[in-house]
Coordinates of C-alpha atoms (C1' of nucleotides) in Angstrom, one line a residue:
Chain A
X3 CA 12.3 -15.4 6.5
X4 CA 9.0 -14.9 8.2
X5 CA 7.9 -18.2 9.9
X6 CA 5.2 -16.6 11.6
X7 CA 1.9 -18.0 12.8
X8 CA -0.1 -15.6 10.8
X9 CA 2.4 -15.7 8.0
X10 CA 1.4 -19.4 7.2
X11 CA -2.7 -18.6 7.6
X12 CA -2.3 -15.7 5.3
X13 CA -0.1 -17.9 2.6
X14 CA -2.3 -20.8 3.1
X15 CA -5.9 -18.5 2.6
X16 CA -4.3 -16.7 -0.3
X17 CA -3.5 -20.0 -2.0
X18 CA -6.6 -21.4 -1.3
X19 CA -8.2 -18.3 -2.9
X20 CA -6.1 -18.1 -5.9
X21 CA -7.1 -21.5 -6.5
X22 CA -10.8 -20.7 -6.3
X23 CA -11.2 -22.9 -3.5
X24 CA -12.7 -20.3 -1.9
X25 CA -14.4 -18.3 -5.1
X26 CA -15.1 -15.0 -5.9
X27 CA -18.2 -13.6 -4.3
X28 CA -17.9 -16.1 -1.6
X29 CA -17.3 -15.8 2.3
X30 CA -14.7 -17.3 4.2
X31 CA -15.4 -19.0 7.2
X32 CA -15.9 -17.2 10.3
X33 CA -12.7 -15.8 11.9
X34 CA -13.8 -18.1 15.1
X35 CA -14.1 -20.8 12.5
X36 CA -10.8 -20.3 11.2
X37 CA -9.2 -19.8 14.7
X38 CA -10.6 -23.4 15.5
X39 CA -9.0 -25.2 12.3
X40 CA -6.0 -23.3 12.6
X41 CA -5.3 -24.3 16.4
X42 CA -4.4 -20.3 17.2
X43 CA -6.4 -17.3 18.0
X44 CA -9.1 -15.1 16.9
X45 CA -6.5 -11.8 16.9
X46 CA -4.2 -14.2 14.3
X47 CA -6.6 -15.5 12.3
X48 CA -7.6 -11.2 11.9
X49 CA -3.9 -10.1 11.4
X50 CA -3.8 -12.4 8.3
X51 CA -7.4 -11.3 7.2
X52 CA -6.2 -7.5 7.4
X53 CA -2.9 -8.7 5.6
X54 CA -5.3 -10.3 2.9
X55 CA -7.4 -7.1 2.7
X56 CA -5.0 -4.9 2.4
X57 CA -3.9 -6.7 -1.1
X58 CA -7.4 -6.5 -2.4
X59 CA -7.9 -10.3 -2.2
X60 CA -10.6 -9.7 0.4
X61 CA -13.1 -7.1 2.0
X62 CA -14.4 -7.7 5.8
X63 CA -17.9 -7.0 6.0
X64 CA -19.2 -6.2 9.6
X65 CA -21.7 -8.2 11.2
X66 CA -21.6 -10.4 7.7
X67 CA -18.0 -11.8 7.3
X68 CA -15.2 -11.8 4.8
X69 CA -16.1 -11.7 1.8
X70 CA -13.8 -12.9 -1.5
X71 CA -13.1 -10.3 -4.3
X72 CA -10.2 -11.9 -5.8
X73 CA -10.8 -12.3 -9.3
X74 CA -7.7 -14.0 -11.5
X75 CA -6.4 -11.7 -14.2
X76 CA -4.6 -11.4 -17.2
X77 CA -1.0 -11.8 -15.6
X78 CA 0.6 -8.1 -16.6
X79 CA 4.2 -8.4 -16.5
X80 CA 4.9 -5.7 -14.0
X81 CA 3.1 -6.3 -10.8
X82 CA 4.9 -3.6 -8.2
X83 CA 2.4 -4.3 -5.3
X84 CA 5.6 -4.6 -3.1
X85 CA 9.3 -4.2 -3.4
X86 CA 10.6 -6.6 -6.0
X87 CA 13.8 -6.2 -8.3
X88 CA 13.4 -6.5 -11.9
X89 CA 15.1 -9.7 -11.6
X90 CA 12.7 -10.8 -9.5
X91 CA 9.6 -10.0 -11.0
X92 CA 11.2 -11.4 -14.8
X93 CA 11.7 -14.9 -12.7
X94 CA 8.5 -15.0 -11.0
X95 CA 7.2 -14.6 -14.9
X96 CA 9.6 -16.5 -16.1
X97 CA 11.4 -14.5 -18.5
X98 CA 14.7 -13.9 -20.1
X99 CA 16.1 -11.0 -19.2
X100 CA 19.6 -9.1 -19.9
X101 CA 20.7 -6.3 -18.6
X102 CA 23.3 -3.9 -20.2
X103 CA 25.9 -1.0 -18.0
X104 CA 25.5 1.8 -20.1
X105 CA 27.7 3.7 -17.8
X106 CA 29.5 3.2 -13.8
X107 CA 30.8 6.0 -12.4
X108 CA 31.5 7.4 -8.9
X109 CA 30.6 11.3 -7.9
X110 CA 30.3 13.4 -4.8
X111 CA 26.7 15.0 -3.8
X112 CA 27.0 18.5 -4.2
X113 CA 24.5 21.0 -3.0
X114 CA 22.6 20.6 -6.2
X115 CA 22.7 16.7 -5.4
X116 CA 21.8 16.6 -2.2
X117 CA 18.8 19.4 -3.0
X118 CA 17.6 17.5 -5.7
X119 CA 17.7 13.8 -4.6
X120 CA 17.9 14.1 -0.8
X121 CA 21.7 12.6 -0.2
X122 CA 23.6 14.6 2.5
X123 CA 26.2 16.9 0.9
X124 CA 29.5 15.3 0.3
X125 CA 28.1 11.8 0.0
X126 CA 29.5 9.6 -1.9
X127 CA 27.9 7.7 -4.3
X128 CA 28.0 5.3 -7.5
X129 CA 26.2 6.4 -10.7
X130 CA 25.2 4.0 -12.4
X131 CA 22.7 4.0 -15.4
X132 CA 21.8 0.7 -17.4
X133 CA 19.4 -0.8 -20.1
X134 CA 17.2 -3.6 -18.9
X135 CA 16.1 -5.5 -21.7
X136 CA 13.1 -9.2 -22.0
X137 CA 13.9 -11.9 -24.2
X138 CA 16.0 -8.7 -26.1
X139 CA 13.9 -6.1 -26.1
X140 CA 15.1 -2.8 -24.5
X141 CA 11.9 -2.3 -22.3
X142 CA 13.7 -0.4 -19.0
X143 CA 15.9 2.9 -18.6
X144 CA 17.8 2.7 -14.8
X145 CA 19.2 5.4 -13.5
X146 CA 20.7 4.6 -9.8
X147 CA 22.7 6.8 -7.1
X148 CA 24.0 4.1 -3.9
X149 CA 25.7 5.4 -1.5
X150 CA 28.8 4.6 -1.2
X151 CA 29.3 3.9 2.6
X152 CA 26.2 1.5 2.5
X153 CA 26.8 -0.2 -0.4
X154 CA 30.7 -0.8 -0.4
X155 CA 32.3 -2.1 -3.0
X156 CA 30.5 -2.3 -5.8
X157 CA 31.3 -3.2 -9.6
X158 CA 30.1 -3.1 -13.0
X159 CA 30.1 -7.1 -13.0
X160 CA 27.3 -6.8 -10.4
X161 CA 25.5 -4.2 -11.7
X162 CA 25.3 -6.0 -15.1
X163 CA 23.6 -9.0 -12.7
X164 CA 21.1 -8.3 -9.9
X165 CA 22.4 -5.1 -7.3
X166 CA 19.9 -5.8 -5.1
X167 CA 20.7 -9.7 -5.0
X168 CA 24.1 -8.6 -4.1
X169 CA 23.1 -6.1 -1.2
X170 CA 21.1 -8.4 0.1
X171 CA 23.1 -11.6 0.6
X172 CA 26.7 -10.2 0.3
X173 CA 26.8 -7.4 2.0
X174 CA 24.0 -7.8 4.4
X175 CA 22.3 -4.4 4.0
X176 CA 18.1 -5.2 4.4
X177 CA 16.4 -3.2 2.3
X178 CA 12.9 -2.3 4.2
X179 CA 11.0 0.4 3.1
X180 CA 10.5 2.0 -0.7
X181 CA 9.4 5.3 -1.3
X182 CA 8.1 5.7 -5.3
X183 CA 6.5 8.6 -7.2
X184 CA 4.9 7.8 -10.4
X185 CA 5.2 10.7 -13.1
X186 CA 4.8 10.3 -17.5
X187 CA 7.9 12.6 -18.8
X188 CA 8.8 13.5 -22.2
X189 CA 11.3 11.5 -23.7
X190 CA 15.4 12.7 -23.4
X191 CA 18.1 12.2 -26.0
X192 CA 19.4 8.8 -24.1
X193 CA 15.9 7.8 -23.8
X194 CA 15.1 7.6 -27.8
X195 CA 19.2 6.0 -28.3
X196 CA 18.6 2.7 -25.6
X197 CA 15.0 2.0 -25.9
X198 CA 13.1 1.3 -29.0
X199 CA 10.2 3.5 -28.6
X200 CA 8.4 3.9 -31.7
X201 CA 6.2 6.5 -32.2
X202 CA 5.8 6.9 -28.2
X203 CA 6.9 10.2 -27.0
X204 CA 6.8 9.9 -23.4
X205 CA 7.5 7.3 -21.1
X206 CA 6.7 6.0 -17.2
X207 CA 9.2 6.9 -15.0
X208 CA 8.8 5.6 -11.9
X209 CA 11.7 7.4 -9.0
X210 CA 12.2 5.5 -5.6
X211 CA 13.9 6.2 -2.9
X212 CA 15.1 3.3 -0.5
X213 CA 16.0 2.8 3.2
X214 CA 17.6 0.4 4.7
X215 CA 17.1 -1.2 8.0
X216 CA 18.8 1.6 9.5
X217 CA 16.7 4.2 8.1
X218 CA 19.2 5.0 5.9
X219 CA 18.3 6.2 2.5
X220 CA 20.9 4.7 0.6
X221 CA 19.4 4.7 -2.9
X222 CA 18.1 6.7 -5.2
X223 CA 16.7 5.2 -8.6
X224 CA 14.6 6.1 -11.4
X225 CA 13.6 3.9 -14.0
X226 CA 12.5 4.7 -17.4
X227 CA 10.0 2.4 -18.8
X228 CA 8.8 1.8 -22.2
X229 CA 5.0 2.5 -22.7
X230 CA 3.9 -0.3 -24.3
X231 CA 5.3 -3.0 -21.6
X232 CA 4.7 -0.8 -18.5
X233 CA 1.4 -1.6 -16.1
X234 CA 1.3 -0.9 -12.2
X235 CA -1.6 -2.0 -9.8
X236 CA -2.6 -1.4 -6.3
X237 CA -5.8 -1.9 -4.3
X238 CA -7.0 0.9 -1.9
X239 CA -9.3 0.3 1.2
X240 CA -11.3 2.8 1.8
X241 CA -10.9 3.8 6.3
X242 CA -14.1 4.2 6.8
X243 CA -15.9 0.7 7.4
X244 CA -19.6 1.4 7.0
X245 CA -22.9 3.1 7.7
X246 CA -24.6 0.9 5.5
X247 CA -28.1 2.2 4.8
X248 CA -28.4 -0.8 2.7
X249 CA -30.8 1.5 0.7
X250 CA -30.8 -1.0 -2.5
X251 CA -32.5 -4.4 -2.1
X252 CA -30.9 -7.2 -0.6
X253 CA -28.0 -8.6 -2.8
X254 CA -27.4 -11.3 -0.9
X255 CA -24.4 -14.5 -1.1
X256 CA -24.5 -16.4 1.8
X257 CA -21.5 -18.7 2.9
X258 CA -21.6 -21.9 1.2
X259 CA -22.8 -21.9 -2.3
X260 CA -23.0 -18.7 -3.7
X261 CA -25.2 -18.5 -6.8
X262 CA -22.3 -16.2 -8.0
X263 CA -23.9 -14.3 -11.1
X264 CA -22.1 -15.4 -14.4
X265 CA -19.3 -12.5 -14.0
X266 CA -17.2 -13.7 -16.5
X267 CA -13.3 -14.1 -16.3
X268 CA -12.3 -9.6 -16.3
Chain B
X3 CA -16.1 8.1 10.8
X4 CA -13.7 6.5 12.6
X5 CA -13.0 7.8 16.8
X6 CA -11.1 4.6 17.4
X7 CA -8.8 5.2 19.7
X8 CA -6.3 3.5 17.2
X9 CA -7.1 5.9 15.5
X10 CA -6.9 9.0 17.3
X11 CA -3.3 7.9 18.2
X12 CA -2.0 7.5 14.9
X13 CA -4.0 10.4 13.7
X14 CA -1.7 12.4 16.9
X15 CA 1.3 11.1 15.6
X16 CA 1.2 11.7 12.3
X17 CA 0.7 15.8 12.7
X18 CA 3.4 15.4 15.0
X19 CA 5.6 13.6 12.5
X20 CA 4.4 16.2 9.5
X21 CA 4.9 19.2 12.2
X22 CA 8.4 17.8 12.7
X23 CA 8.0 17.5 16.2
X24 CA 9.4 14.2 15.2
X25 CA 12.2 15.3 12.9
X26 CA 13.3 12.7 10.1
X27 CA 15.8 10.1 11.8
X28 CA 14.6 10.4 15.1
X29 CA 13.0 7.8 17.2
X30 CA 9.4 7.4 18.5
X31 CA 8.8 7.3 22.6
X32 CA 9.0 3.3 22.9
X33 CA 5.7 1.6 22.8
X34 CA 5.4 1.4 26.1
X35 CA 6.0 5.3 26.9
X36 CA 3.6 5.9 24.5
X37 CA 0.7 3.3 25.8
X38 CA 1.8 5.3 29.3
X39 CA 0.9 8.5 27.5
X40 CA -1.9 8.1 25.7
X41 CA -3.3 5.6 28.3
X42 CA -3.9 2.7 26.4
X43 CA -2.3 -0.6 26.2
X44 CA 1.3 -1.6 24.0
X45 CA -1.3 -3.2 21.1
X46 CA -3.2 0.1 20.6
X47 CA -0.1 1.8 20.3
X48 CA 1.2 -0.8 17.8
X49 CA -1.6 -0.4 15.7
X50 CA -1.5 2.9 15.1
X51 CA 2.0 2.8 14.5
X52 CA 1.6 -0.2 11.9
X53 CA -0.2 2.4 10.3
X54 CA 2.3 4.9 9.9
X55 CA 4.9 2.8 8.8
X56 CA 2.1 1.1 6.1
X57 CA 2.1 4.5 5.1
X58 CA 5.8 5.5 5.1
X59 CA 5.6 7.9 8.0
X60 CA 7.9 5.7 10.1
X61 CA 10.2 2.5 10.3
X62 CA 9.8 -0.4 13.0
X63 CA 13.3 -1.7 14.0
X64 CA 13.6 -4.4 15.8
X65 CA 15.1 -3.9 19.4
X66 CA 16.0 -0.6 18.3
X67 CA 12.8 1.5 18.1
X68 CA 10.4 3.2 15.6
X69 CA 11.9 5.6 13.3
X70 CA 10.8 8.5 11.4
X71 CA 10.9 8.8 7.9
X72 CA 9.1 11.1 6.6
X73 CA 10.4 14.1 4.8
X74 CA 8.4 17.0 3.8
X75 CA 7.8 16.6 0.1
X76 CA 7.1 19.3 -3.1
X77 CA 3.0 18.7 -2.7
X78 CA 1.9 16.9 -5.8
X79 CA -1.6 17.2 -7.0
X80 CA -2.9 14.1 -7.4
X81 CA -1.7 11.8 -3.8
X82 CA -4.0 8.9 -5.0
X83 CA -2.6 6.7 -1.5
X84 CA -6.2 6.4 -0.8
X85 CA -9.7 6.3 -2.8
X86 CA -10.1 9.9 -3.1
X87 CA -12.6 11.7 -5.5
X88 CA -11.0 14.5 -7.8
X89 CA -13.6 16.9 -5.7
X90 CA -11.9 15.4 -2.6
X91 CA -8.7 15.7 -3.9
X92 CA -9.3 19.7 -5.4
X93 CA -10.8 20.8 -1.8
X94 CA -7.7 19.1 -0.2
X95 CA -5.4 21.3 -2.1
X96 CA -8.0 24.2 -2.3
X97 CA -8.4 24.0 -6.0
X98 CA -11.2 25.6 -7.9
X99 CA -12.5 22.4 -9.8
X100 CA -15.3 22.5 -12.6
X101 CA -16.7 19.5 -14.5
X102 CA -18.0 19.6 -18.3
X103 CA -20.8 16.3 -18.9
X104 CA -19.6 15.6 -22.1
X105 CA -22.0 12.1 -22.2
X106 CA -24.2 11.1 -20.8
X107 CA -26.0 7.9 -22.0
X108 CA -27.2 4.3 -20.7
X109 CA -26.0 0.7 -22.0
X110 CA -26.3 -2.6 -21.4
X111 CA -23.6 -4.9 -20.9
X112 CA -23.4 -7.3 -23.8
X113 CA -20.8 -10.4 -24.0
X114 CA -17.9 -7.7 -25.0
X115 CA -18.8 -5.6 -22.5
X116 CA -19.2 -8.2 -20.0
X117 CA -15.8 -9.5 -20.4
X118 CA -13.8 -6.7 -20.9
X119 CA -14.7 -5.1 -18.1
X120 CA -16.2 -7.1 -15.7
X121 CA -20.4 -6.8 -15.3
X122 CA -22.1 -9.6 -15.2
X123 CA -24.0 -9.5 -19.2
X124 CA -27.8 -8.4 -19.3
X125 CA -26.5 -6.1 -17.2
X126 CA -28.4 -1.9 -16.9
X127 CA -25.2 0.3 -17.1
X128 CA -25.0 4.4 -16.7
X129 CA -22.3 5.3 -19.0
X130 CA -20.6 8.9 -18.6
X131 CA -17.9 10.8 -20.1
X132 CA -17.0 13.7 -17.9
X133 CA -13.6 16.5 -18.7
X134 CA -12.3 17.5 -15.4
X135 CA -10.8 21.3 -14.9
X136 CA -9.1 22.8 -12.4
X137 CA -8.9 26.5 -12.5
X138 CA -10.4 26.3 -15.9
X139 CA -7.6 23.7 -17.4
X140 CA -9.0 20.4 -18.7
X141 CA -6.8 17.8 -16.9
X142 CA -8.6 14.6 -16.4
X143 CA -10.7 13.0 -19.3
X144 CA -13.5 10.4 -17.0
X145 CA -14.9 7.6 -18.8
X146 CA -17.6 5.8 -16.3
X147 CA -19.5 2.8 -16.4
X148 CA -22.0 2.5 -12.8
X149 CA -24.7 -0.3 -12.5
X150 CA -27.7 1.0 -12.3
X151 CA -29.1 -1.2 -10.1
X152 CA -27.1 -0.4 -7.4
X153 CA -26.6 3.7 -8.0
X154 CA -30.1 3.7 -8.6
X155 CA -31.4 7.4 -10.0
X156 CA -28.6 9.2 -11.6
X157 CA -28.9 12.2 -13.7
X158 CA -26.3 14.2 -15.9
X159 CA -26.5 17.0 -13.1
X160 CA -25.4 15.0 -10.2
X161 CA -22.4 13.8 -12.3
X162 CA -21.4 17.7 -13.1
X163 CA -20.9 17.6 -9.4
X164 CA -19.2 14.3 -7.2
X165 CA -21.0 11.6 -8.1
X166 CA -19.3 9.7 -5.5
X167 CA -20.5 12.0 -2.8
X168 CA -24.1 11.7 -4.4
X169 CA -23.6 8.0 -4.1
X170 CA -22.2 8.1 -0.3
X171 CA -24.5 10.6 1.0
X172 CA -28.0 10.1 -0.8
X173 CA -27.8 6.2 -1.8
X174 CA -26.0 4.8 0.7
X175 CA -23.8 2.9 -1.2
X176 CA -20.4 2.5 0.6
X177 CA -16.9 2.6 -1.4
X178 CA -14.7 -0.3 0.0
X179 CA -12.4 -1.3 -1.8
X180 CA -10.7 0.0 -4.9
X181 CA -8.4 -1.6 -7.4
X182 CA -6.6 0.3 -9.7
X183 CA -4.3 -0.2 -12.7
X184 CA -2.0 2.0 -13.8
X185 CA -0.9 2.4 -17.5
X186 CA 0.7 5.0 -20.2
X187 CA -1.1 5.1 -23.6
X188 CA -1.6 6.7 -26.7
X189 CA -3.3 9.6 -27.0
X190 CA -7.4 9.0 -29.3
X191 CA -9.5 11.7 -30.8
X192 CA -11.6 12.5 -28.0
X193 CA -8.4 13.5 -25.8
X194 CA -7.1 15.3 -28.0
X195 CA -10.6 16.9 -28.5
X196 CA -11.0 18.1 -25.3
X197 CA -7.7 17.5 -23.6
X198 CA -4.8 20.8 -23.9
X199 CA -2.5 18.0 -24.5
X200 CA 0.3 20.5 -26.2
X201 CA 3.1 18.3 -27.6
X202 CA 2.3 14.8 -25.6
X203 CA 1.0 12.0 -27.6
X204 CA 0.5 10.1 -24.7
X205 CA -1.1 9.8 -21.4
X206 CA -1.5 8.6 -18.0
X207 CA -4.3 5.9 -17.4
X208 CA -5.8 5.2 -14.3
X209 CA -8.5 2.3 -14.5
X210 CA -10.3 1.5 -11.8
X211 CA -13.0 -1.5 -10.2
X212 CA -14.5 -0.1 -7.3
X213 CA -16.6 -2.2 -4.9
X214 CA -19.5 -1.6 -2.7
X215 CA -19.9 -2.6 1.2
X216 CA -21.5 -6.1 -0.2
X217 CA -18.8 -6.7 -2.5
X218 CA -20.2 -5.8 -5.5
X219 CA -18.1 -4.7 -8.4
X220 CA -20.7 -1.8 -9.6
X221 CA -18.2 1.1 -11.2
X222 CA -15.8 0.9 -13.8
X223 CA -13.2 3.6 -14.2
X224 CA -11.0 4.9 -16.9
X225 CA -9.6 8.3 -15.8
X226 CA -7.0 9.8 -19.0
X227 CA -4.9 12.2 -17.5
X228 CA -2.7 14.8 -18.8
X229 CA 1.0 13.6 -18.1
X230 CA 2.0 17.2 -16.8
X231 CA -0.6 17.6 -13.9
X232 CA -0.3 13.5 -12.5
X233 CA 1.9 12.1 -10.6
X234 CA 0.9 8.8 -8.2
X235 CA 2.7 8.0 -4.5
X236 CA 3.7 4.8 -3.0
X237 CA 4.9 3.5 -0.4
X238 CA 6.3 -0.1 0.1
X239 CA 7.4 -2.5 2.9
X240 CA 9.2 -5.6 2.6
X241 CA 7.6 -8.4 4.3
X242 CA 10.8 -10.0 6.0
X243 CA 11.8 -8.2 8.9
X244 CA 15.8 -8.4 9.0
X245 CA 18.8 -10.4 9.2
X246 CA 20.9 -7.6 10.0
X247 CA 24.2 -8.6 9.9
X248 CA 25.3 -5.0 10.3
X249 CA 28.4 -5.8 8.0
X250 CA 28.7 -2.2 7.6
X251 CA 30.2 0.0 10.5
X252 CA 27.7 1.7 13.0
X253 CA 25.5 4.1 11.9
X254 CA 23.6 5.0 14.7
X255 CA 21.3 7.5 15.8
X256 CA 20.0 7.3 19.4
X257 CA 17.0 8.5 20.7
X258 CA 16.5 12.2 21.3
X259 CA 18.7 14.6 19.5
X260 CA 20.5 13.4 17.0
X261 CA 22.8 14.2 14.7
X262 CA 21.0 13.5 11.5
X263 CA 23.7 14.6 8.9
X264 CA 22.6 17.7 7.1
X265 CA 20.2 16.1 4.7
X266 CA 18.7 19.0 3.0
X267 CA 15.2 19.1 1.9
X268 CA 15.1 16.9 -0.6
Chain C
dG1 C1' 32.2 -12.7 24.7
dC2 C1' 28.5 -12.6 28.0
dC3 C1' 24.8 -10.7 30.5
dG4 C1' 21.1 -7.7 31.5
dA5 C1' 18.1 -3.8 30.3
dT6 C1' 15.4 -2.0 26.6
dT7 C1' 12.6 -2.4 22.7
dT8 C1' 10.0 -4.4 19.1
dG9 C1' 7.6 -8.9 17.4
dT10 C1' 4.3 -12.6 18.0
dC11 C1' 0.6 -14.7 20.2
dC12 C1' -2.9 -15.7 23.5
dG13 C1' -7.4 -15.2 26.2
dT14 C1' -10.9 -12.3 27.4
dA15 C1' -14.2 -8.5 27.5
dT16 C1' -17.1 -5.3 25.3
dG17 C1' -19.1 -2.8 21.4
dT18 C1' -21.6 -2.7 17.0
dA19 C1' -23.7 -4.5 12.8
dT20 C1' -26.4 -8.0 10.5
dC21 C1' -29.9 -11.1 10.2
Chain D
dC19 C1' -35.1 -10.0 20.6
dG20 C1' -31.2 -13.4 20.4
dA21 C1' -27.5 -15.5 17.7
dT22 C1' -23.7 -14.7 14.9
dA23 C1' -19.9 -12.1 13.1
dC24 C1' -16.6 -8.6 12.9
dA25 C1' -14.2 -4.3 15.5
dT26 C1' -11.8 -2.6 19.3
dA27 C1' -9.2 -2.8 23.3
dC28 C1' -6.8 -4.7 27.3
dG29 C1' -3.2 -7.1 29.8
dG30 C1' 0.0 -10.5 29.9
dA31 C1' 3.5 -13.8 28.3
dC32 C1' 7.5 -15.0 25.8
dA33 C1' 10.7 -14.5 21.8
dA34 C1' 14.1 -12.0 19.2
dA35 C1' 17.1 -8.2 18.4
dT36 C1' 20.0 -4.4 20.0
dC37 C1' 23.1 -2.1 22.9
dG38 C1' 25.8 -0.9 26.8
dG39 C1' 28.6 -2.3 30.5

DNA sequence: GCCGATTTGTCCGTATGTATC
DNA sequence: CGATACATACGGACAAATCGG
């Protein structure tokens, strides 16, 4: 659990700006400013800044200051800014979710395996492929390779639950970093007999590989999803902080009251 | 243009990394040999390194060292880590990109507009619809929506070319910061007009808000892409450094040669 | 199990550079 | 020009985790 100094400013200026406290369009106080009320340093009070910019809730502005561009939004169901099981992400929008083992099995990487998914030959691993469904509805195809050695013992009981719960808190292995390509594939035969696609003939497949805190790629996952409930987002910062000709005219908010033209809700 | 020193570090490290120089598994030169090296302080050295691992290159353990983890990957057209323009992104894989100016028009943004995408209302708008080709093949289908108080002049000649170059070079407006949303939809009459979308009936939607260096919202995105020639990378890092309980037997690697287990390609 | 060496994580104070106004 | 604000960098201090003896 991070208990960190800049951990709490960056929780405590993201609150603040998802509660508009600090609006959109609006600049926070100076980072000297915030040093001050936060009893720590100027280099803390930036490492939660960069933290918040990073997540798109804010944009530095040199020479100007730190400027909000958070704007609330229509709550899609699938956030996937950072590593979160499905589990997580149906509490966090509190939903009812079920989730059905389709099939467990074990195998043994082979060359094609190990090729194709980047195990080491003669791994071995747990197969494991299982419907995900919301208040019902199939929305999720999972497809998951663990190995074996990392993950231990491992059963269909638990995979019908939360696996990642389980790694976590049983068996101690700390997931770290997530590696995900984003592709939209035709549908396959299991595809069209778990989820109820409609007239949709492709889906988001989203394929991950994860390492543990031993730089240990121990899974390998990809998950189906259905069209129609599937939404990703991400912000990018551009590297490149400025060279502002400030061509245009002044568009000016300063800190304080910000006359904030009428952008209404997104 | 960044020639941080920050950046020249990470910069160094990451060809390293990419040449293998660094092979997947292995450890980094600690911090401190590293600060040594490149005659800077620990902090410089950690920042650059914070960058790598932001952008899976590399894995900080704690008391242990930094880890590579980067595997050379099948290069996929479209990276999309970073706000790159589809010029940027053909010359990066030395593509031979054209663009057709299918519409070009003006509009301004009424109360429908104004809430479904963002603009304040009253607002002057440049609206375009561009087809993007690479090597002759329509890929990309660009709906976009630029204030015209902020891109000033714009004419359907610069937008057969990189508008966003146009914008960066001649304007001086500076791209900051980029959010994105990623979605799968059905396929309308103007993709399948000028889209070769053989047998998909859907495809892969990349909108996008892009602000300016004064925090101004002034571009709306909707890129349609063909499903066979996108895919979108990731990376993600779990922000809760350990508990390592190291349940599981030793898997170590030290420093210098490893053995890294035969993990082929991938 | 303990201790000490190594390594990363957090934080501070300060200095200097650069951009804005 | 000076004041303010962010950007970069340094050096140091201490904590926490790991690993070997």
């Amino acid at each position: 659990m991070p208990k960190a100094k800049f951990d709490l400013i960056y929780k405590d200026l993201r609150r603040k700006i998802e509660a508009e406290e600090y609006p959109f369009q609006s600049l926070l106080p100076s980072e000297h400013t915030m040093a001050a009320f936060y009893g720590c340093s100027r280099n803390t009070v930036r490492r939660a800044v960069s933290a918040l910019a990073a997540e798109g809730y804010v944009q530095s502005l040199h020479g100007i200051g730190v400027r909000v561009i958070f704007q609330p939004v229509e709550q899609a169901v699938f956030t996937m800014g950072t590593i979160e099981s499905f589990q997580e992400t149906a509490a966090r929008n509190r939903l009812n979710i079920t989730t059905d083992v389709i099939r467990f099995t074990q195998l043994t990487a082979d060359a094609r395996i190990s090729q194709k998914y980047g195990f080491p030959a003669g791994c071995e691993l747990y197969y494991i492929q299982r419907v995900r469904r919301l208040d019902g509805k199939p929305l999720i195809l999972d497809i998951n390779m663990f190995r074996k050695d990392v993950v231990k013992e491992l059963t269909e009981e638990i995979a019908s639950g939360s696996i990642y719960d389980y790694l976590e808190h049983n068996v101690g292995v700390t997931i770290v970093t997530s590696k995900r390509k984003f592709t939209v594939e035709h549908i396959t035969e299991i595809d069209e007999k778990y989820l109820e696609l409609n007239d949709y003939n492709c889906l988001a497949v989203v394929t991950s590989q994860t390492f543990d805190a031993d730089g240990i790629m121990f899974e390998y996952t990809q998950s189906r999803h259905r069209p129609d409930y599937f939404s990703f987002h991400d912000t990018a910062v551009r590297r490149c902080p400025a060279r502002t000709q400030q061509t245009a005219e002044k568009r000016v908010y300063h800190r304080g009251k910000n006359p904030c033209p009428s952008i209404n809700g997104l």
